[in-house]
Short mmCIF file of C-alpha atoms in Angstrom, two decimals:
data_model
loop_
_atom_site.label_atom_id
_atom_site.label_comp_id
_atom_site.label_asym_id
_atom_site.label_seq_id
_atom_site.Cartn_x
_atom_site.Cartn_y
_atom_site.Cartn_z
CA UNK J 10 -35.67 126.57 -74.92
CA UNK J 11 -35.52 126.33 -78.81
CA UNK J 12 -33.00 122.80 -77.63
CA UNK J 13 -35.31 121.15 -75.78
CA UNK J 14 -38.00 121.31 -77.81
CA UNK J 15 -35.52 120.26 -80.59
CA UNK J 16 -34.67 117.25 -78.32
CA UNK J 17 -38.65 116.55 -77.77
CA UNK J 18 -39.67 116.66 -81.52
CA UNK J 19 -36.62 114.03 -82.20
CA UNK J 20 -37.32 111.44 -79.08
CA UNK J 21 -41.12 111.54 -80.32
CA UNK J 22 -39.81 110.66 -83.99
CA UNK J 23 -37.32 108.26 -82.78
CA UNK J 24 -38.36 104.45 -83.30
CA UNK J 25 -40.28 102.88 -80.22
CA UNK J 26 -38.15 100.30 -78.66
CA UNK J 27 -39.92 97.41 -76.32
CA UNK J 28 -38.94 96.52 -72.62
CA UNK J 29 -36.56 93.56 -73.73
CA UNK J 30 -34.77 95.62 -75.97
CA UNK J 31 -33.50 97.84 -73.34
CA UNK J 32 -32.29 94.89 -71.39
CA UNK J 33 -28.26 94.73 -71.24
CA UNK J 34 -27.54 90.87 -71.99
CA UNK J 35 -24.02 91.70 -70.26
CA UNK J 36 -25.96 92.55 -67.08
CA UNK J 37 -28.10 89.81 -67.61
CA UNK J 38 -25.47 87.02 -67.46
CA UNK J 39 -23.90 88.59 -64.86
CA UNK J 40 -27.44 89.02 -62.63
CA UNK J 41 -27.96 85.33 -63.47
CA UNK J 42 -24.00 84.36 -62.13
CA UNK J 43 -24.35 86.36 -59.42
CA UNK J 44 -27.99 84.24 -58.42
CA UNK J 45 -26.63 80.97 -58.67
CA UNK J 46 -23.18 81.43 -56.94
CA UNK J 47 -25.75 82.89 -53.83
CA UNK J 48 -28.00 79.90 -54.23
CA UNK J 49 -24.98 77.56 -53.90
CA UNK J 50 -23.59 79.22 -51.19
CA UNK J 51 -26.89 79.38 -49.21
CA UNK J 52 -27.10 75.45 -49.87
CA UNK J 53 -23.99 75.09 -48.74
CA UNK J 54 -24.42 77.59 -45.73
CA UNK J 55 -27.61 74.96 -44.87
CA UNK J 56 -25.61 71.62 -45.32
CA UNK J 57 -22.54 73.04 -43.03
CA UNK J 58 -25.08 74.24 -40.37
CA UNK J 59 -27.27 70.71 -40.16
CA UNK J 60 -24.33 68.98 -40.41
CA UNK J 61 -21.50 70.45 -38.32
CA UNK J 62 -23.48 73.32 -36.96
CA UNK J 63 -24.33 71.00 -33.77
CA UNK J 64 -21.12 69.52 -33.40
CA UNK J 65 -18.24 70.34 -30.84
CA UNK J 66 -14.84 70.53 -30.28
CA UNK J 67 -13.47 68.09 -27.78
CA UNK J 68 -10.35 67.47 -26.27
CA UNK J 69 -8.85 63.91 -26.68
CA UNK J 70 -6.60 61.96 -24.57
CA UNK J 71 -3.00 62.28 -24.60
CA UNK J 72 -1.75 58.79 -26.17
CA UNK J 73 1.73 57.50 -25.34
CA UNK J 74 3.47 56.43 -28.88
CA UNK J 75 6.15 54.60 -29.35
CA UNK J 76 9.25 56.75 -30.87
CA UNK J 77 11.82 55.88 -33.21
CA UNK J 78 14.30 53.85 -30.84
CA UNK J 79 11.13 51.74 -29.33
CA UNK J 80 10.30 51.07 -33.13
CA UNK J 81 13.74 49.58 -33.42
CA UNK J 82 13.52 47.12 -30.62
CA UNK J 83 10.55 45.92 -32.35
CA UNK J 84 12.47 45.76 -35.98
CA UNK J 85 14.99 43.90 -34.31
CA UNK J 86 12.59 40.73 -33.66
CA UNK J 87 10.86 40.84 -37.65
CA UNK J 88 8.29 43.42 -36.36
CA UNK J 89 7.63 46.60 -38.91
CA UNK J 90 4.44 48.28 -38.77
CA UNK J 91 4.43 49.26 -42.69
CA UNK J 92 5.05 45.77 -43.94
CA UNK J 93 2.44 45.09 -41.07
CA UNK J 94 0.02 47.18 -42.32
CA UNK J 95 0.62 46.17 -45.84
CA UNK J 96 -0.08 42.92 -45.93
CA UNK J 97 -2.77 43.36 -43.57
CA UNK J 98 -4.73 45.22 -45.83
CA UNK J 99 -4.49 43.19 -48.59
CA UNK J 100 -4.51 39.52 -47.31
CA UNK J 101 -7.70 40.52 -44.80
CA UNK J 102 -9.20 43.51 -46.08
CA UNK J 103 -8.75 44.39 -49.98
CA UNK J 104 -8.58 40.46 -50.44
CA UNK J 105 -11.11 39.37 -47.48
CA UNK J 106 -14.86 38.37 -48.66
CA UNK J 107 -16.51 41.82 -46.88
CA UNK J 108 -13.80 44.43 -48.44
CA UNK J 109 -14.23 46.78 -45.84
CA UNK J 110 -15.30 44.95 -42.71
CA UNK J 111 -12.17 42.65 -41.56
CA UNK J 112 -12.91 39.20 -40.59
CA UNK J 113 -11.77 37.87 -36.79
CA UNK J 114 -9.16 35.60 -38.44
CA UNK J 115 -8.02 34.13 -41.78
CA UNK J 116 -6.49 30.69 -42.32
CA UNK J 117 -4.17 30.92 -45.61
CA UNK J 118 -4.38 28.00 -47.53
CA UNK J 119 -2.12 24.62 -46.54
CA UNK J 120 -0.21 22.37 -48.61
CA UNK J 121 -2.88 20.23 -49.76
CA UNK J 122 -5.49 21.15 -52.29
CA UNK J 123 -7.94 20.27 -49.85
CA UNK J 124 -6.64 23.05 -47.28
CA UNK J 125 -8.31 26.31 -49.37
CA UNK J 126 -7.62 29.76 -47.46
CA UNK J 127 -10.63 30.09 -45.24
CA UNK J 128 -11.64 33.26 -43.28
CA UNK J 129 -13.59 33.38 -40.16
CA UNK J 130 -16.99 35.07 -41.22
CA UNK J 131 -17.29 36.24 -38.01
CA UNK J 132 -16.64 40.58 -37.91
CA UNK J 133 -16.15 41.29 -34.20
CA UNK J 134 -16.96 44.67 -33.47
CA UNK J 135 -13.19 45.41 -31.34
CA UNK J 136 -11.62 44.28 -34.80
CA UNK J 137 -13.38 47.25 -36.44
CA UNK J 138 -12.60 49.57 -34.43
CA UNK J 139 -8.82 49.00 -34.15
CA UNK J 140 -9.19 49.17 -38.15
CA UNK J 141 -11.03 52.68 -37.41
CA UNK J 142 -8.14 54.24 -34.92
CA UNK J 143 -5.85 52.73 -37.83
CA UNK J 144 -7.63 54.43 -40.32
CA UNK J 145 -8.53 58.04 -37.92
CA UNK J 146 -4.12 57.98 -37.36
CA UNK J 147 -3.18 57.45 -41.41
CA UNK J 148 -5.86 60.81 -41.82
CA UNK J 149 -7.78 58.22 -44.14
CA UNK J 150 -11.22 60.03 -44.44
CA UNK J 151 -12.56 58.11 -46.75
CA UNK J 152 -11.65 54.28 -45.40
CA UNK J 153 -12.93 55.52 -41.99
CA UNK J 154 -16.20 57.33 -42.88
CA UNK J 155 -17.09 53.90 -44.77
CA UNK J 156 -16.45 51.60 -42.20
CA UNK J 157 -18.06 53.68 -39.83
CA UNK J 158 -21.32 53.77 -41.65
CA UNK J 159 -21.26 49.69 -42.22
CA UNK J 160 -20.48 49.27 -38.51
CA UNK J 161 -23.37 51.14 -37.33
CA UNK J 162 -25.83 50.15 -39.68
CA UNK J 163 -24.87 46.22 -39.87
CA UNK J 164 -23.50 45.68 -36.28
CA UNK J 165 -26.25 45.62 -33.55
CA UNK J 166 -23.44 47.05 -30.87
CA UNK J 167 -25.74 46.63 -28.07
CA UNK J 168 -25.28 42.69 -28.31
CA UNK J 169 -21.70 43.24 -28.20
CA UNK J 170 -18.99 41.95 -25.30
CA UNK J 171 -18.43 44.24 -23.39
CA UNK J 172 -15.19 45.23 -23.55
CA UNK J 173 -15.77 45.35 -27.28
CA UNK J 174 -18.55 48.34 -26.62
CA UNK J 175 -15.82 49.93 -25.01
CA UNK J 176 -13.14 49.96 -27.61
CA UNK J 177 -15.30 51.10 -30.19
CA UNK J 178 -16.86 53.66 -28.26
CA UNK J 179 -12.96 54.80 -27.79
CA UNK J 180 -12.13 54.64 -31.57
CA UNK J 181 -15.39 56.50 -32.70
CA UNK J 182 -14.50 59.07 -29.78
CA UNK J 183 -11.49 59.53 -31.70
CA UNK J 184 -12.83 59.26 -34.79
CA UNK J 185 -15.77 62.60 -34.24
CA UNK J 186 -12.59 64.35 -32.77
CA UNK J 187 -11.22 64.08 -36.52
CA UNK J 188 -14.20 64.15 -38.91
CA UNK J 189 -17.18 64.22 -36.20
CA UNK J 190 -20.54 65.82 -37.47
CA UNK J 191 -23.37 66.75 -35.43
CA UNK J 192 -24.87 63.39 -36.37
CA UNK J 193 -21.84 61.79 -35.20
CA UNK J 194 -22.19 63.88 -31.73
CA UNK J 195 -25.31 62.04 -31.14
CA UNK J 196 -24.25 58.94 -31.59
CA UNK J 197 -21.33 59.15 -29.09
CA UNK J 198 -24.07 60.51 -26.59
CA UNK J 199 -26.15 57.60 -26.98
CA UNK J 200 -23.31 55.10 -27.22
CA UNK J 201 -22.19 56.85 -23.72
CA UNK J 202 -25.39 56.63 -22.61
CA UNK J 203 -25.91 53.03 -23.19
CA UNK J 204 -22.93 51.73 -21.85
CA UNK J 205 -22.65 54.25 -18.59
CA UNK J 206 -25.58 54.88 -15.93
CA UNK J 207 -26.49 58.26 -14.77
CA UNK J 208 -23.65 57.61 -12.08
CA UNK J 209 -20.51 57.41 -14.91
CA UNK J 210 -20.44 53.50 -14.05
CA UNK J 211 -20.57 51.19 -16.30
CA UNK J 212 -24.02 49.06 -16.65
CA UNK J 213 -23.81 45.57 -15.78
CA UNK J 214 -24.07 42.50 -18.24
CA UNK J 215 -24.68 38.60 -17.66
CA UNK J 216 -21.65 37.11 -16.38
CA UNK J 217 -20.96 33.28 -16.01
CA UNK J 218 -18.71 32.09 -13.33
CA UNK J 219 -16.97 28.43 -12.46
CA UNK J 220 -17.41 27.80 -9.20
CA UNK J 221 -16.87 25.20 -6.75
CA UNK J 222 -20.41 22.64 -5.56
CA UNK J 223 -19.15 23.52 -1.95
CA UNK J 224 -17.95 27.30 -1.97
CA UNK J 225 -17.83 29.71 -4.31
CA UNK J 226 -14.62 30.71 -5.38
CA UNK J 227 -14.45 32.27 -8.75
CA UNK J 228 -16.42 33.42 -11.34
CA UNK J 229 -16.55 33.64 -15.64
CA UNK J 230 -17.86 35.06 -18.19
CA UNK J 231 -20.50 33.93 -20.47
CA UNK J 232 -19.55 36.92 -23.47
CA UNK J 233 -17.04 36.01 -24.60
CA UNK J 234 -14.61 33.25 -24.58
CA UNK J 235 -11.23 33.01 -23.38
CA UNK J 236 -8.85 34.18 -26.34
CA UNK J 237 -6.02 31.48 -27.28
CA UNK J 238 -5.37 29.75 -30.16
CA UNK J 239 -8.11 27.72 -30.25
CA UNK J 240 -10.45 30.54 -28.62
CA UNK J 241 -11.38 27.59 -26.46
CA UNK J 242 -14.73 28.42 -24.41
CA UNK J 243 -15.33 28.75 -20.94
CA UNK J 244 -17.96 25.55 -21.30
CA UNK J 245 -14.96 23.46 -22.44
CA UNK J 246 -12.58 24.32 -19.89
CA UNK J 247 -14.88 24.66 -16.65
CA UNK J 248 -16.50 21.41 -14.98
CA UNK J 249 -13.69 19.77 -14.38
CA UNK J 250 -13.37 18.06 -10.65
CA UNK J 251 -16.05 19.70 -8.31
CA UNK J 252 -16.43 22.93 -10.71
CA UNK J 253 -19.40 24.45 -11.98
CA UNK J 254 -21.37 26.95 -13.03
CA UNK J 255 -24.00 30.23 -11.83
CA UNK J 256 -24.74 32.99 -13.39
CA UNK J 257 -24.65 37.02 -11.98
CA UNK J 258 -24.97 40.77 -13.55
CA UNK J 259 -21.74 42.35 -13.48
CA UNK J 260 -18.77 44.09 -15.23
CA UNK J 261 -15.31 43.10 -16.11
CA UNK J 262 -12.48 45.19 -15.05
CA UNK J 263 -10.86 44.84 -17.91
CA UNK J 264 -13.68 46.67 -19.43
CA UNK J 265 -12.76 49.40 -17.30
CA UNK J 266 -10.77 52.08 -19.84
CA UNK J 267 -9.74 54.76 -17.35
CA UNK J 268 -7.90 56.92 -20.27
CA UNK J 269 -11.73 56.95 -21.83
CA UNK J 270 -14.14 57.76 -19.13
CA UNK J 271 -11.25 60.54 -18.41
CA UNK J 272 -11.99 61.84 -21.52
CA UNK J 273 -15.63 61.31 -21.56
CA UNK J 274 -15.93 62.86 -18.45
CA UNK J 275 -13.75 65.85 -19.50
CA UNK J 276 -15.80 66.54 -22.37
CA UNK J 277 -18.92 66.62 -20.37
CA UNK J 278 -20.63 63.05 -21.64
CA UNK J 279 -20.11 61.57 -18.19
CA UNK J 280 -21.02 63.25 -15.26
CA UNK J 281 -18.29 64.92 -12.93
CA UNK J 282 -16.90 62.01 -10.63
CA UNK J 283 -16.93 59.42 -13.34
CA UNK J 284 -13.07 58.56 -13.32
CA UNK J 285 -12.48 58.71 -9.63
CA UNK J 286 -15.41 56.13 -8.95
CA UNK J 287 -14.38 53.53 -11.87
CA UNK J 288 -10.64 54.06 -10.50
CA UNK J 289 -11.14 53.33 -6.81
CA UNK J 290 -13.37 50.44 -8.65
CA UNK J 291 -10.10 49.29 -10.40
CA UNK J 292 -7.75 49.64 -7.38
CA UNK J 293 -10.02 47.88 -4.98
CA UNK J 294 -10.46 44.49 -7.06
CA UNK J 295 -6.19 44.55 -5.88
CA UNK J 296 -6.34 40.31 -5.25
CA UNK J 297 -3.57 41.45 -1.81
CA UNK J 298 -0.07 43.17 -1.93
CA UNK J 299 1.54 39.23 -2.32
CA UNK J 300 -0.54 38.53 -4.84
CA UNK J 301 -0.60 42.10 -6.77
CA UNK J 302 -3.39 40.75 -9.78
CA UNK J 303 -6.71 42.23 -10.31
CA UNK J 304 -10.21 40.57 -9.48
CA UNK J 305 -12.00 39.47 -12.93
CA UNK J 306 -15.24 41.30 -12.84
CA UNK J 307 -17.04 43.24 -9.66
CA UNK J 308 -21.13 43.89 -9.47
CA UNK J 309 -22.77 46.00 -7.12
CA UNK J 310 -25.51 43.90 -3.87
CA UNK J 311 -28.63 45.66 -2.83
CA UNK J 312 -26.80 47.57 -0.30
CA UNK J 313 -24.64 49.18 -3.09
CA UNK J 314 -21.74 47.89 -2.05
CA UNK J 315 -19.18 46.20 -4.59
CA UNK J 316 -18.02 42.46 -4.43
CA UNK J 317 -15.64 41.70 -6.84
CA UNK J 318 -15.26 38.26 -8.63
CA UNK J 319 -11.75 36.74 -7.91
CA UNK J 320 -11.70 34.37 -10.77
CA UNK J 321 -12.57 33.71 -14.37
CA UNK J 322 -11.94 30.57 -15.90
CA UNK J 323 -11.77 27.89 -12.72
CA UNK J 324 -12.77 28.35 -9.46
CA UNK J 325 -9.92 29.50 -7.14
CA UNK J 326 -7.79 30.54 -9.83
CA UNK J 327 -6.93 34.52 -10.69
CA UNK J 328 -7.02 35.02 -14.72
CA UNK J 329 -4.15 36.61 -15.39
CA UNK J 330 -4.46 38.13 -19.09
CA UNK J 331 -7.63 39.42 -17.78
CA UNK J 332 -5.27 40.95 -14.71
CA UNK J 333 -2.86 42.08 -17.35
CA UNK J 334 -5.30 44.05 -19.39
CA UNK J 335 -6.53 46.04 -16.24
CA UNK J 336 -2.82 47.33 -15.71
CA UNK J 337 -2.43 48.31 -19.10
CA UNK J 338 -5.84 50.53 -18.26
CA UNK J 339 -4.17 51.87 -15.09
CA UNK J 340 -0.81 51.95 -17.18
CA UNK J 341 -2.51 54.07 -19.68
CA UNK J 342 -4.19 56.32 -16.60
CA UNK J 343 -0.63 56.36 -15.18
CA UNK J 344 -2.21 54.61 -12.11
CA UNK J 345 -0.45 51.11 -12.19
CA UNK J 346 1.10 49.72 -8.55
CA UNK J 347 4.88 49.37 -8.56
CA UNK J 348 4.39 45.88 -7.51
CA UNK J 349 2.27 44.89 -10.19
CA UNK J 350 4.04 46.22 -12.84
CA UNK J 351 7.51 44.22 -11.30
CA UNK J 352 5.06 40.98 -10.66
CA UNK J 353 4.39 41.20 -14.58
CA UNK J 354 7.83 41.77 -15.43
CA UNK J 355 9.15 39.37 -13.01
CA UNK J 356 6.80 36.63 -15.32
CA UNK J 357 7.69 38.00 -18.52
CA UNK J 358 11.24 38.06 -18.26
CA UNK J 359 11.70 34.79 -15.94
CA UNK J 360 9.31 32.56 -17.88
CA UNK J 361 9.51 33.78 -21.35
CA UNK J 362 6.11 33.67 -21.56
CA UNK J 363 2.47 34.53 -20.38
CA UNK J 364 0.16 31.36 -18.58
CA UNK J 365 -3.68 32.10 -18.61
CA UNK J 366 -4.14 31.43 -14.51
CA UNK J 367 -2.55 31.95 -11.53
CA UNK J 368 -3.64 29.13 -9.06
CA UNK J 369 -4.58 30.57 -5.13
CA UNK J 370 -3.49 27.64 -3.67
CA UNK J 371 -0.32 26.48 -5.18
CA UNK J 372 1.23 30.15 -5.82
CA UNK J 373 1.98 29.21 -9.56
CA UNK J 374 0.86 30.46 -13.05
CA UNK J 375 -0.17 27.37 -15.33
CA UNK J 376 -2.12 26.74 -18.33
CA UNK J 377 -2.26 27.79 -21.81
CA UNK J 378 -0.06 30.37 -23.11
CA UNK J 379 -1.90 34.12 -23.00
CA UNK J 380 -0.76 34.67 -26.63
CA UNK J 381 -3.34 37.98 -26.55
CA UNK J 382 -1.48 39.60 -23.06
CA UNK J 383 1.91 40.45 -25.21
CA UNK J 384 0.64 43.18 -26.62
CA UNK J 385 -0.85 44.68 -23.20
CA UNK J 386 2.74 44.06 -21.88
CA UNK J 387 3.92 45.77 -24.75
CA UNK J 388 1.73 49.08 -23.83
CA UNK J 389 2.51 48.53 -19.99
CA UNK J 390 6.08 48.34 -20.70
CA UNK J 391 5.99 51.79 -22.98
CA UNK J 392 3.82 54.01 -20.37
CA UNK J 393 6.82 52.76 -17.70
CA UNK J 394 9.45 53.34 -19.91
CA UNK J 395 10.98 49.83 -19.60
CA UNK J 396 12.81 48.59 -22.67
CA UNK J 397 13.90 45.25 -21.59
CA UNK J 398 9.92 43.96 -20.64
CA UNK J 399 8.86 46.19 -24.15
CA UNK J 400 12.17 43.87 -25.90
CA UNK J 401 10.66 40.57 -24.07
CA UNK J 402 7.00 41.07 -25.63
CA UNK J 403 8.79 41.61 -28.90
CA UNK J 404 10.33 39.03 -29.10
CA UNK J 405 7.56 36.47 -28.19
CA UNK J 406 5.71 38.19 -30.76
CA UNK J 407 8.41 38.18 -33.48
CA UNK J 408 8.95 34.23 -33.19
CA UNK J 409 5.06 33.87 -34.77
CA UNK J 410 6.12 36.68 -37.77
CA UNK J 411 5.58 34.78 -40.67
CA UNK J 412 9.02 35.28 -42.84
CA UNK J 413 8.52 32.52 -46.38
CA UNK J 414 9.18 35.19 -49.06
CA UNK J 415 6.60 33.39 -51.07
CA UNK J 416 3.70 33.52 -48.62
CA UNK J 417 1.11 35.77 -48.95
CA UNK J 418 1.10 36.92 -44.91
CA UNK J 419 4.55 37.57 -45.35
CA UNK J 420 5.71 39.81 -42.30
CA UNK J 421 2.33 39.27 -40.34
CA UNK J 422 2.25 37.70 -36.95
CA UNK J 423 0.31 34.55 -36.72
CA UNK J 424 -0.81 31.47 -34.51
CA UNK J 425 -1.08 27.47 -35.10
CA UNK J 426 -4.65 25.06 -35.90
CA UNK J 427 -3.87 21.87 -36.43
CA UNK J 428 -0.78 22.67 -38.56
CA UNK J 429 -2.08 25.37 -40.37
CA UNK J 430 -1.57 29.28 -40.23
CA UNK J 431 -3.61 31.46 -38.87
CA UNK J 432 -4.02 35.38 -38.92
CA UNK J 433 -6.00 37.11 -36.26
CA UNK J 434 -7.22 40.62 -36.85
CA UNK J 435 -6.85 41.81 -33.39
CA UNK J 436 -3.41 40.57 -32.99
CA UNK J 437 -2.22 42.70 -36.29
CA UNK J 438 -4.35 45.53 -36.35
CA UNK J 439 -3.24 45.70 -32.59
CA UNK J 440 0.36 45.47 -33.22
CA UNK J 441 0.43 48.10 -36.56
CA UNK J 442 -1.09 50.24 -33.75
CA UNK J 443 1.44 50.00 -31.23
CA UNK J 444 3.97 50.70 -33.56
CA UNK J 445 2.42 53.74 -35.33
#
């Protein structure tokens, strides 16, 4: 008793201390700590749910590459993808006008002082997006995030070709399965949805056809022109003789990527059906079993039956690069005819070379070379395993490899204007692909 009351008596003497004095600044510091590492992690919590919370895994299409001994064929005619890529980047892209947009084509400058190095100005939307699948395959976040964002905020997509639509709708597919947010979800939903109807098909676009005054044999496009080396247009290569033109809604078959609306359809943005209808699309524009090429573009009458378009750039006459890009989509589908792949090869390996039309009534290919079908051959020839048409395509591609040790394109693939050089994008980005 006598201790507690000796305890009392001293607290009551003891010197009054104030609420802040009994504070702990040890605990304080660590209070404080402890409230800002939860405040960043809650912030952070917040920015991972709005911005991947919404997003989903998806399963991506199985892409044939080309291994180590295909590589070599393609080394052995001046063709290496890092050299490729190398000089690609820093003739078109580091060194191009834009910096992270690449232009359609760049001329390099000529001997004379009046023959400056000249790019296009013209950024096709395809172009960018073999630049994205580049960028999505080299695990380059940062290149592909940036020229993602430029595309769809300076590129009205809509107003594309549209085969175009398609490829980049393939490469952004690939790029959300790498890096996709929940934004990014949405944007391959509405890109599906603007391209495809509720059916999985494909929505028609204006189409322009050469035709015959008498009979109406074959049919164009108004898009896009017909890519050589002059990217001559339809308009200057229709007309002649009886031709002429009319106009339709309709789709290319060549826009037709099986391998994508596979996938599309697989990861529930198109409904179920999708691929079966677009492929017995693709198989039916067959021209016969003589004449294994594809029709150029199909649209649907008000009966909702298909008619297919025959021809492209003159009447009674079968494009065949257009032809040759819808095998490389069945090729890629692993749906390509036996006798179209040996009519192709038969061409390739016979000729030497690619024509732009087979001619109905005469039974031959003539016309300008099809400098853009080599490097559909090239993809036909690796999803059938054939070497020697893969070698062929290389080799028509490695006589254009520019090889001067002093020129600035050094090791890139180019074409002819008038006696000057000239780099397209699509041709190099699409060979650095093949080869990666």
């Amino acid at each position: 008793m006598r201790r507690r009351t000796q305890r009392f008596i001293e607290a009551q003497s003891a010197p009054h201390r104030n609420f802040l004095s009994r504070i702990n600044p040890k605990m304080v510091i660590i209070a404080a700590i402890v409230l800002v590492v939860a405040l960043v992690l809650g912030g952070a919590y917040i920015w991972y749910v709005r911005t991947y919370g919404g997003a989903r895994k998806i399963s991506i299409y199985n892409e044939t590459r080309a291994d180590y001994e295909w590589k070599v064929l393609a080394s052995d005619q001046g063709i290496t993808c890092d050299y490729l890529l190398s000089r690609t980047e820093n003739l078109m892209i580091d060194g191009g006008e834009d910096g992270t947009l690449i232009p359609s084509w760049l001329m390099i400058e000529g001997r004379l002082v009046t023959q400056p190095q000249e790019e296009s100005g013209i950024y096709d939307l395809g172009d960018q997006a073999l630049l994205l699948k580049i960028y999505v395959r080299q695990s380059d976040r940062k290149s592909a995030k940036s020229l993602k964002k430029r595309v769809m905020n300076e590129i009205d997509i809509s107003a594309q070709p549209l085969d175009d639509q398609m490829l980049w709708l393939e490469a952004f597919l690939e790029y959300y399965s790498a890096y996709g947010t929940t934004s990014d979800l949405h944007k391959v939903e509405d890109l599906t949805e603007a391209i495809f109807d509720e059916n999985g098909e494909i929505r028609p676009v204006d189409l322009t056809y050469a035709e015959y005054h008498q009979n109406n044999l074959g049919l164009g496009e108004a898009n896009e022109a017909p890519y050589n080396d002059e990217h001559a247009s339809l308009e200057g290569r229709a007309g002649e003789g009886n031709e002429s033109y009319a106009s339709m809604r309709g789709v290319e078959l060549s826009a037709i990527r099986l391998r994508l609306i596979r996938t599309l359809e697989d990861n529930d943005f198109l409904p179920e059906g999708s691929y079966e209808r677009n492929l017995e699309i693709v198989r039916g524009g067959l021209i016969s079993e003589d004449i294994p090429l594809y029709a150029y573009a199909y649209n649907r009458n008000a009966d909702g039956n298909i008619e297919y378009i025959f021809s492209y750039r003159h009447a009674a006459a079968i494009s065949v690069s257009e032809a040759i890009s819808s095998m490389r989509n069945l090729a890629e589908a692993g749906q390509l005819p036996d006798n179209s792949f040996a009519f192709i090869k038969n061409l390739m390996i016979n000729d030497g070379r690619i024509l732009s039309d087979y001619y109905l009534v005469s039974g031959k290919v003539e016309g300008d070379e099809s400098v853009d079908s080599y490097l559909d051959i090239m993809s036909i020839a690796l999803e059938k395993g054939d070497r020697d048409l893969y070698s062929a395509a290389c080799a028509v591609e490695g006589a254009r490899v520019a090889t001067y040790d002093g020129s600035p394109a050094l090791s890139m693939i180019f074409r002819t204007r008038n006696d000057r050089y000239v780099f397209y994008a699509c041709e190099n980005l699409g060979m650095i692909l093949a080869l990666m």
